[in-house]
Every structure is written in C-alpha cells, then in structure tokens.
Short mmCIF file of C-alpha atoms in Angstrom, two decimals:
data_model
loop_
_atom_site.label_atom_id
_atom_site.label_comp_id
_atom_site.label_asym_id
_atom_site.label_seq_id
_atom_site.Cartn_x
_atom_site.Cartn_y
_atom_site.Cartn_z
CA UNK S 14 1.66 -3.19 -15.65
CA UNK S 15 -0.10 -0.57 -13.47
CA UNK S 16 2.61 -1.78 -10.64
CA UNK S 17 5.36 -0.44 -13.14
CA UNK S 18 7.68 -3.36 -14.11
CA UNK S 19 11.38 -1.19 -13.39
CA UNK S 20 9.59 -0.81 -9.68
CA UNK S 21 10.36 -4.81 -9.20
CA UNK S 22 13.15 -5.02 -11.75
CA UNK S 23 11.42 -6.88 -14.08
CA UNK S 24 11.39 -10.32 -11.72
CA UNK S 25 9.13 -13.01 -11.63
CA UNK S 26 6.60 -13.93 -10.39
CA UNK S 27 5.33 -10.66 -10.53
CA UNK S 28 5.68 -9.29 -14.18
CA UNK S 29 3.20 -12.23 -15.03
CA UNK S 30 1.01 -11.47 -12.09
CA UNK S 31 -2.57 -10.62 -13.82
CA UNK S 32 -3.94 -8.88 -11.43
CA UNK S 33 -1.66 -5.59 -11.77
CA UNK S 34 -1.58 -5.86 -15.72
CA UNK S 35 -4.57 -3.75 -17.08
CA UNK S 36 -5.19 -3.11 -20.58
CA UNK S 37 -4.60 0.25 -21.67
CA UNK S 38 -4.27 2.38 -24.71
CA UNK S 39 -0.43 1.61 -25.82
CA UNK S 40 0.27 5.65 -26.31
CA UNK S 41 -1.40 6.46 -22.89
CA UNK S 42 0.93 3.38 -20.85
CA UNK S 43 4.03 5.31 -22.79
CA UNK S 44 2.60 8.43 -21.14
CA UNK S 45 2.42 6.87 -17.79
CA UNK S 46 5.96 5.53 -17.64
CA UNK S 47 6.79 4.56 -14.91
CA UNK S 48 5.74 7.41 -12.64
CA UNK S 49 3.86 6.72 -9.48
CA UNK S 50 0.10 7.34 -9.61
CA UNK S 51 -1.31 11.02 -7.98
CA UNK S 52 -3.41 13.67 -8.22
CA UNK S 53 -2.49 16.53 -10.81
CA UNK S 54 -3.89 20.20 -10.69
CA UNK S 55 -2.33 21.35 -14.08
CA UNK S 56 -1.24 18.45 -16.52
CA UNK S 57 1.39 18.79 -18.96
CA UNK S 58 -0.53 16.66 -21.29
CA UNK S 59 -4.18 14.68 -21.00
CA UNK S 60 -5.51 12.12 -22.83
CA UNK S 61 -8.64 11.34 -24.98
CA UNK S 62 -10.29 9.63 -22.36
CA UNK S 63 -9.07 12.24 -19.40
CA UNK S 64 -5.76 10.50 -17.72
CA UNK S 65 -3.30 13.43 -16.77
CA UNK S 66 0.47 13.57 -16.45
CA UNK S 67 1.49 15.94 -14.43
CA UNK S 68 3.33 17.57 -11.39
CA UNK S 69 1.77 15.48 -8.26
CA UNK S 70 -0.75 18.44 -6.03
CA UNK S 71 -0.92 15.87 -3.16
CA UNK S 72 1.07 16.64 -0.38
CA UNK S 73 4.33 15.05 0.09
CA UNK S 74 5.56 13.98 -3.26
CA UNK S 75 5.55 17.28 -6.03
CA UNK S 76 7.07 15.80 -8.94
CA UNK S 77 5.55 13.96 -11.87
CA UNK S 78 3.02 11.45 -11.41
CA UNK S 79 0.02 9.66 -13.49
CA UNK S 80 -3.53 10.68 -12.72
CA UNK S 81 -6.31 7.82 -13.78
CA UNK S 82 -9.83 8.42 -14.47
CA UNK S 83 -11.90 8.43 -11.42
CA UNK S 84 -13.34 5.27 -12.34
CA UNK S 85 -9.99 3.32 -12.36
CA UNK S 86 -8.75 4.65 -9.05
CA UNK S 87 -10.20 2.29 -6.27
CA UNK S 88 -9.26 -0.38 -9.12
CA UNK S 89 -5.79 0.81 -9.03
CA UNK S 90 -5.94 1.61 -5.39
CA UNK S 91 -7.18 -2.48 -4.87
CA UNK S 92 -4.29 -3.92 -7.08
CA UNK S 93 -1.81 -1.62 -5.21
CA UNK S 94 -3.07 -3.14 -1.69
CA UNK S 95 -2.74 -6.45 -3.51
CA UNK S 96 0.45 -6.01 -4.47
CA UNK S 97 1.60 -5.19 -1.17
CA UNK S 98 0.44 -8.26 0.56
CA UNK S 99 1.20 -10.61 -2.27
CA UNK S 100 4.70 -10.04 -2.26
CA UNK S 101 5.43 -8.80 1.45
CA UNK S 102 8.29 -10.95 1.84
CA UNK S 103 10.09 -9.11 -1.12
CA UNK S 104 8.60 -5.53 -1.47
CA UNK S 105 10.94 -3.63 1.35
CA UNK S 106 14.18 -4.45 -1.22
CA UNK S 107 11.76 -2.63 -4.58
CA UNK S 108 11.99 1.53 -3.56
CA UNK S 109 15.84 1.32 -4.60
CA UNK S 110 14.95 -0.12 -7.90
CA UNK S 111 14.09 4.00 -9.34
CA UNK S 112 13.73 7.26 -8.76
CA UNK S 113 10.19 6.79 -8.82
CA UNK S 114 9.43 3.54 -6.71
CA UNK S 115 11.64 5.62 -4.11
CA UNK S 116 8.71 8.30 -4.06
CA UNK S 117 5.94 5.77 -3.79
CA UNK S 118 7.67 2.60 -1.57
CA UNK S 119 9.06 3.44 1.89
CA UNK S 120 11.52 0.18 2.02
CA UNK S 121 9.79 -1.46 4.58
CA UNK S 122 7.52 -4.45 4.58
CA UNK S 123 4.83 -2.84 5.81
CA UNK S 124 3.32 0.04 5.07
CA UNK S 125 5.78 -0.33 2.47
CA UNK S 126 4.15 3.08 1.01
CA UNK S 127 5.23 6.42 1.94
CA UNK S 128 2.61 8.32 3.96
CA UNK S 129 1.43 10.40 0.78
CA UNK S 130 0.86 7.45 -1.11
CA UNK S 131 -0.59 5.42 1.33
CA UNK S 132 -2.99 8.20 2.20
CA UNK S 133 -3.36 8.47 -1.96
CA UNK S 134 -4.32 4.99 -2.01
CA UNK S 135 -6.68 4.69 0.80
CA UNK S 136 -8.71 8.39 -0.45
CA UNK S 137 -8.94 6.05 -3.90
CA UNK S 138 -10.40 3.28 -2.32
CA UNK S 139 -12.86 4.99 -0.49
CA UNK S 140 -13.98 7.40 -3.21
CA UNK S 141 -14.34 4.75 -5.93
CA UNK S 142 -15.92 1.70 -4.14
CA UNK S 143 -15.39 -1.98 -5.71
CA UNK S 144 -17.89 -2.48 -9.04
CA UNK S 145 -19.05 -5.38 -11.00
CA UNK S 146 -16.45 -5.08 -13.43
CA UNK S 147 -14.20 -5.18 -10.70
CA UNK S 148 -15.38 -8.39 -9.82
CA UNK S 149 -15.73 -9.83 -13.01
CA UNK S 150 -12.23 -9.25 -14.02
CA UNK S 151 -11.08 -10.74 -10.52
CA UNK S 152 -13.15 -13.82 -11.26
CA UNK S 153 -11.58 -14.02 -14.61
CA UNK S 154 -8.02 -14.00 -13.24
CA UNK S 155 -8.62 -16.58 -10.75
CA UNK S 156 -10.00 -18.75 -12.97
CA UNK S 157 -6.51 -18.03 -14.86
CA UNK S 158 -3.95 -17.39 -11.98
CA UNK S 159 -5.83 -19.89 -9.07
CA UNK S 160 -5.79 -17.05 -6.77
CA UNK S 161 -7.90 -13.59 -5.60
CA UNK S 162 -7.40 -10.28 -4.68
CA UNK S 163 -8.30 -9.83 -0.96
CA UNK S 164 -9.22 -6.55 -1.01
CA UNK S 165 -12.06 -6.93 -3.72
CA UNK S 166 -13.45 -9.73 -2.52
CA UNK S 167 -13.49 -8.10 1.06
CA UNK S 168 -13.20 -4.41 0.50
CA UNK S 169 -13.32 -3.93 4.51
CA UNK S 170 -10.03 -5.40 4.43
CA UNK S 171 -8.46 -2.11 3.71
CA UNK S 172 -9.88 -0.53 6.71
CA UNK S 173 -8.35 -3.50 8.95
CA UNK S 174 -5.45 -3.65 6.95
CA UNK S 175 -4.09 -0.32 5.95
CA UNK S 176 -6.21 2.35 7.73
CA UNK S 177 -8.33 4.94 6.98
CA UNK S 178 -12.46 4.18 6.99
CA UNK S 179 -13.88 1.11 5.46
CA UNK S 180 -15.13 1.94 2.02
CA UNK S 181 -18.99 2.28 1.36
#
C-alpha cells in the first residue's frame, strides 16, 4: 500500500483499492513502514535499486520519511491526488490514525495535506510527468476495479485541482 494501510486504519474500501497498492520488493515495503514519502539528503539506509529512508530535507516536516526513485514519484504523487479525491468524504477523520499520517494529512477535506506535503506532491508531479506504464497499469486496474484515476488520465487536473503548474 503506498497510501500506508495504519493511515486509514485498515478500513475498507480502501485497503483493496488497486490503485494505491504497488508491487514492491517485500524488504524495501518493511523499510518504508509507514512513514510519509519525502526527500532525504543523508539516508540512514538505501536500497539496491536507490529508495532512501531517511530524515525528511524538505521544509516543514524533519523527521523520517521514504524517498522513491525518481521514476516512481509523479506515480506516487498521482495515486496520492487519487486518494484524496476518492475518499474526500472520509479523509479529514485519517491524520489522527498515527504519528505519521499526522505529518502528511492536515484533517481537513481538502487540501487534506499539510503544506509541505502538498507542495512535495505537486514538485513530484511536475518533475516526473505521467508515462506509458503509468497508463498501462491504470488501464489494467479499471479493467479490474471499473474505475480510473483522474489525474492520469488528465494530468492537467492537478494544476486545476491542487495548484502549482500543470505538468509537461
């Protein structure tokens, strides 16, 4: 679950939603925890394939967070966006669920991010624009889960939505 499953408490529908589960390396997922997603300047470990763990170096949040690859961060920026609009009308009650949905979800229903994250998010989005695979693997989930992620199929939504520029 790249939306960590403690951040919802485990509930349905969303610890079956497809769109935020995303295969991973067993070892590296225990590594991620359940710590939000950030930037880090000096991890405190780093995998084969060049995820860190780490103290966060964005502004606003300093404590540990999970650093993707480059080429997973729009991905993970997408699903996050996702998330957000998918379950709107639950999301606000999630940031007293841990410590670390607290640092990451505001308690609102919309922005529902804190400012660094949201900023985080958008910076992701932008830098890592949606790819083929990225639509693949949303084609294969609606063919599996009868609906689509928004933001993939129209990346300007971000813009409209959330802020920041409209992605390349």
């Amino acid at each position: 679950h790249s939306f960590p499953k403690s951040w919802f408490n485990d509930a349905s529908p969303m610890v079956t939603d497809i769109f935020h589960i995303v295969p991973t390396d067993g070892y590296v997922n225990g590594q991620r925890s359940n710590y939000p997603f950030g930037e880090v300047n000096n991890p405190s470990w780093t995998s084969l394939n060049g995820s860190k763990k780490g103290n966060n170096s964005t502004s606003g949040y300093s404590v540990t967070v999970f650093e993707p690859r480059d080429e997973y961060k729009g991905d993970f920026a997408r699903i996050y966006f996702y998330m957000a609009t998918r379950y709107e009308n639950v999301i606000a009650n999630w940031d007293n669920n841990s410590s670390e949905a607290d640092a990451a979800l505001n308690g609102t229903t919309y922005p529902c991010y804190e400012t660094w994250y949201l900023n985080l998010l958008l910076a992701w989005n932008q830098s890592d624009p949606v790819s083929t695979k990225e639509i693949d693997r949303k084609n294969a989930i609606y063919n599996i889960q009868d609906n689509r992620n928004p933001y993939v199929d129209h990346p300007e939504y971000v813009a409209l939505v959330w802020g920041g520029n409209a992605a390349p």
